[in-house]
mmCIF file of C-alpha atoms in Angstrom:
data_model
loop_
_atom_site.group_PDB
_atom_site.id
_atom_site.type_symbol
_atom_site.label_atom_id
_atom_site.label_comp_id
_atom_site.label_asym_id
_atom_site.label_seq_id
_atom_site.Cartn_x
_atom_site.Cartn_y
_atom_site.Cartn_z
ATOM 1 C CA UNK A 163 -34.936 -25.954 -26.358
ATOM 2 C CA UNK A 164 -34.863 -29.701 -26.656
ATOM 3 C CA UNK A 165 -33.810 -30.247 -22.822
ATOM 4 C CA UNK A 166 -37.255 -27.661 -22.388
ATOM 5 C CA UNK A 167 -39.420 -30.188 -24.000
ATOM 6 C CA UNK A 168 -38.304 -33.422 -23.138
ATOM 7 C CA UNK A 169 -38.673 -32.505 -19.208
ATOM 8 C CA UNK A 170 -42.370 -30.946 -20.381
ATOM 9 C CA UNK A 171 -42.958 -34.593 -21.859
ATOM 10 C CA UNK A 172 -41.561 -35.950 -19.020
ATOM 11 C CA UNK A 173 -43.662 -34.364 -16.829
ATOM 12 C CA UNK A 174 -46.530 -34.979 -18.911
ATOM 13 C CA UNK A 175 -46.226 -38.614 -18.919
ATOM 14 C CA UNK A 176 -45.910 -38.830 -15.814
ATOM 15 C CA UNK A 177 -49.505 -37.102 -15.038
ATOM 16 C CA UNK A 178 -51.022 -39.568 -17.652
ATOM 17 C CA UNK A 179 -49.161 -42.528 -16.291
ATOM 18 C CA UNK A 180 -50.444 -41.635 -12.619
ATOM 19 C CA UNK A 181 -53.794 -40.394 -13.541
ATOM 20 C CA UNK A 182 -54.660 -43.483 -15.284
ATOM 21 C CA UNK A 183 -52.533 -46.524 -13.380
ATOM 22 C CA UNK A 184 -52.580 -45.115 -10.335
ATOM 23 C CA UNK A 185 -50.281 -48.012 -8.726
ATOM 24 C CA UNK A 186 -47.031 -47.205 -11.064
ATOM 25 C CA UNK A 187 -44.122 -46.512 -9.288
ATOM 26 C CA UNK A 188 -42.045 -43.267 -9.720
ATOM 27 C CA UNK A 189 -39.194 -44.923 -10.394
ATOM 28 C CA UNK A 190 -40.144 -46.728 -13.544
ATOM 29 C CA UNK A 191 -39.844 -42.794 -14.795
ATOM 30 C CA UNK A 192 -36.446 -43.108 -14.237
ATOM 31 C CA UNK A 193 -35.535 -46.395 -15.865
ATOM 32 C CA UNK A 194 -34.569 -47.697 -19.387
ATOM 33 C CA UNK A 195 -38.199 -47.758 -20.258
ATOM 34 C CA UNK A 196 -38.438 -44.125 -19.123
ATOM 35 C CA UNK A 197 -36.348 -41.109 -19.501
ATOM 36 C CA UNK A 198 -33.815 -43.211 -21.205
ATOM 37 C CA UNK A 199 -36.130 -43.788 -23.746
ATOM 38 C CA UNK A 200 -37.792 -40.647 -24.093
ATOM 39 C CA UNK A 201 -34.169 -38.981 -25.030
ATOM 40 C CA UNK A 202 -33.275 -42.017 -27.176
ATOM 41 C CA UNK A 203 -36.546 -41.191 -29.076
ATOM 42 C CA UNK A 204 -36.307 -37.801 -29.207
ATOM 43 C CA UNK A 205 -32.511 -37.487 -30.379
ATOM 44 C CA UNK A 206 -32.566 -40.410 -32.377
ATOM 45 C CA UNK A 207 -35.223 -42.568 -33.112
ATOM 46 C CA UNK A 208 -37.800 -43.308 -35.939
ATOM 47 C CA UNK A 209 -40.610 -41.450 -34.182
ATOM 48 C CA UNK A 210 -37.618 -38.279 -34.469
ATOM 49 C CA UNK A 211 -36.526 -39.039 -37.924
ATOM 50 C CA UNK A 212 -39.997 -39.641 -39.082
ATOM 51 C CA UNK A 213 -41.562 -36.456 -37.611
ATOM 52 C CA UNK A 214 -38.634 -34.135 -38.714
ATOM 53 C CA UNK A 215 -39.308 -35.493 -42.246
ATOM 54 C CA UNK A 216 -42.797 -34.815 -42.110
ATOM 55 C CA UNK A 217 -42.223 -30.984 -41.092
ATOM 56 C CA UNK A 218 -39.653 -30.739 -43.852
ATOM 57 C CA UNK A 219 -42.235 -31.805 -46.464
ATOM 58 C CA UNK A 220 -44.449 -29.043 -45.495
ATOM 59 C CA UNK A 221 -47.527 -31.038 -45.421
ATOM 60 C CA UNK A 222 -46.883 -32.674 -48.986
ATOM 61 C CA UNK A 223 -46.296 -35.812 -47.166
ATOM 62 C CA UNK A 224 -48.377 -38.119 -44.882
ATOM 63 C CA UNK A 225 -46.745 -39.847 -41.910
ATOM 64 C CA UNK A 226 -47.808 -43.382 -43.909
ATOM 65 C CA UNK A 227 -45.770 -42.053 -47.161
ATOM 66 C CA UNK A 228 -42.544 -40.799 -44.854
ATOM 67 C CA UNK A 229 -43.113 -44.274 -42.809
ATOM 68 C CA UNK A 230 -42.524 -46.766 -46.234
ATOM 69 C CA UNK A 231 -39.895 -44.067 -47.317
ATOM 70 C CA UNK A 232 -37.491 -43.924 -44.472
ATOM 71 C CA UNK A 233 -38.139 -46.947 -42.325
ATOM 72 C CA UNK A 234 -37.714 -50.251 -44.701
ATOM 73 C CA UNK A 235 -40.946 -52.169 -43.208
ATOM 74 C CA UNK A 236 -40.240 -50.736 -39.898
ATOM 75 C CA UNK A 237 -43.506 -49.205 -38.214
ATOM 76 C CA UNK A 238 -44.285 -45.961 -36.376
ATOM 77 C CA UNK A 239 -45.594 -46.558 -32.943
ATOM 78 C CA UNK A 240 -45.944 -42.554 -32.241
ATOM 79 C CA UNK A 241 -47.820 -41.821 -34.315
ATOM 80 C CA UNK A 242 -50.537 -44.574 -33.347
ATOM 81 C CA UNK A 243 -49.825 -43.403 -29.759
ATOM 82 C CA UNK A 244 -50.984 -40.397 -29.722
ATOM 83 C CA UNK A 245 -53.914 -40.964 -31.489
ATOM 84 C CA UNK A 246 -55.279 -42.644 -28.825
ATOM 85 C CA UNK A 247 -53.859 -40.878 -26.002
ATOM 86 C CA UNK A 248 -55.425 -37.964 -27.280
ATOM 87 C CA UNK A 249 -58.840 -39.814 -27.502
ATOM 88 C CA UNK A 250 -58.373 -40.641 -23.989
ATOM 89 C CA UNK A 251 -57.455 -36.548 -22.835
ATOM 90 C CA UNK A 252 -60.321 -36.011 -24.670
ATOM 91 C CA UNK A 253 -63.249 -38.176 -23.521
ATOM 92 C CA UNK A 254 -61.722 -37.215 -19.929
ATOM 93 C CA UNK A 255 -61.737 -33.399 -20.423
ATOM 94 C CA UNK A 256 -58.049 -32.978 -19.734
ATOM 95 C CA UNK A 257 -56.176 -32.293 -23.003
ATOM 96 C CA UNK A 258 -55.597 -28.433 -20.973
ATOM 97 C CA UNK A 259 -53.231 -30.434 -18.517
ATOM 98 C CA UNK A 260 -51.370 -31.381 -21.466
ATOM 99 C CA UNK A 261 -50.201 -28.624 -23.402
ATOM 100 C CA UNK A 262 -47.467 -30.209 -24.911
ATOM 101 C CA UNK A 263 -48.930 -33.390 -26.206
ATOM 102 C CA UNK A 264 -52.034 -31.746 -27.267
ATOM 103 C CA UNK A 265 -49.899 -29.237 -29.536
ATOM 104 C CA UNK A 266 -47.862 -32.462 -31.249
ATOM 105 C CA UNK A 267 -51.480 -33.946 -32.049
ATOM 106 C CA UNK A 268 -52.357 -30.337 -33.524
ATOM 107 C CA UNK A 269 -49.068 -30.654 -35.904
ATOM 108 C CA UNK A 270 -49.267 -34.106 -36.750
ATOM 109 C CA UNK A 271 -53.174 -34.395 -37.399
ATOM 110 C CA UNK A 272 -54.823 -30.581 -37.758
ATOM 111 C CA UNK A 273 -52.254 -28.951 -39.885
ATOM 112 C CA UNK A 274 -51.025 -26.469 -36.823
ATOM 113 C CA UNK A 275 -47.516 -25.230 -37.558
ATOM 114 C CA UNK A 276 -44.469 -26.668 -35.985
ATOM 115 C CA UNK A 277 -43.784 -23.051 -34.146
ATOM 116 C CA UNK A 278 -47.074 -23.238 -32.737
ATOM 117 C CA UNK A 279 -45.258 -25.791 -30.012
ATOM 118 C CA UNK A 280 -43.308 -23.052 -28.703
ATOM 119 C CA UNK A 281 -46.643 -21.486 -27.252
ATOM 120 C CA UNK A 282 -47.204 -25.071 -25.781
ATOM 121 C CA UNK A 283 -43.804 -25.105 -24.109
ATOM 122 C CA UNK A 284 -44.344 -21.427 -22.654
ATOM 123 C CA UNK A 285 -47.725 -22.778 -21.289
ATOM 124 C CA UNK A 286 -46.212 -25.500 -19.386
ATOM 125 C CA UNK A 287 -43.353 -23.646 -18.152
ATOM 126 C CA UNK A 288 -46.007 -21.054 -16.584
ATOM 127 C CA UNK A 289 -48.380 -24.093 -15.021
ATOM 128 C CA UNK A 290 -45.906 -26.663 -13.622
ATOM 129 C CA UNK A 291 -48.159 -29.376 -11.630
ATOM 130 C CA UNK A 292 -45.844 -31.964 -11.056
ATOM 131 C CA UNK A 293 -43.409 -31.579 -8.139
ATOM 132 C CA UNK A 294 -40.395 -33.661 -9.681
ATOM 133 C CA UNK A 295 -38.350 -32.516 -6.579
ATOM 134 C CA UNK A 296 -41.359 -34.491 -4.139
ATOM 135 C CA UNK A 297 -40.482 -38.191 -5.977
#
């Protein structure tokens, strides 16, 4: 479910965010530029529109063709985002603790199916390392 994932990314952000600036505070998580943001974006914003376009066109369509379609100038950030977030997972040998990011680079840039995030969301659901309840 949608409520599923966005607590998976969440989490996930989270881990990055404290794994690589160790002195952020928890509660930037829980401000404007946090959670409220990550459920504006993923109920409504460009990054949304923009990626449920892309699994509509079945791979006929690059993100750069959907971008100049849909968005009038506008740019994707996402999309640039996790290009180099999953650089970073990768040089550091941690795209495992990341199932759910790692699976939305798969889509996006290696031609995985969309249902192949579902085994990404089971696989975070079974190995939970972030104590939410502890912040």
């Amino acid at each position: 479910s949608k409520a599923a994932i966005i607590r998976i990314g969440l989490m996930e952000i989270i881990n990055f965010a404290q794994t690589h600036f160790p002195g952020v505070r928890d509660k930037t998580f829980f401000e404007s530029c946090g959670i409220a943001d990550l459920v504006v974006t993923c109920y409504g914003g460009r990054n949304r529109q923009c990626a449920e376009a892309f699994v509509k066109a079945d791979g006929a369509k690059s993100f750069e063709d959907i971008e100049k379609e849909l968005l009038n100038g506008q740019k994707l950030q996402g999309t640039l985002t996790v290009k180099e977030v999953y650089r970073i997972l990768e040089r550091d040998g941690t795209l495992e603790e990341y199932p759910l990011f790692s699976s939305i680079y798969r889509i996006a840039f290696e031609d995985a199916p969309p249902e192949s995030m579902i085994a990404a969301v089971a696989c975070a659901e079974d190995e939970c390392e972030i104590d939410l309840d502890a912040m």
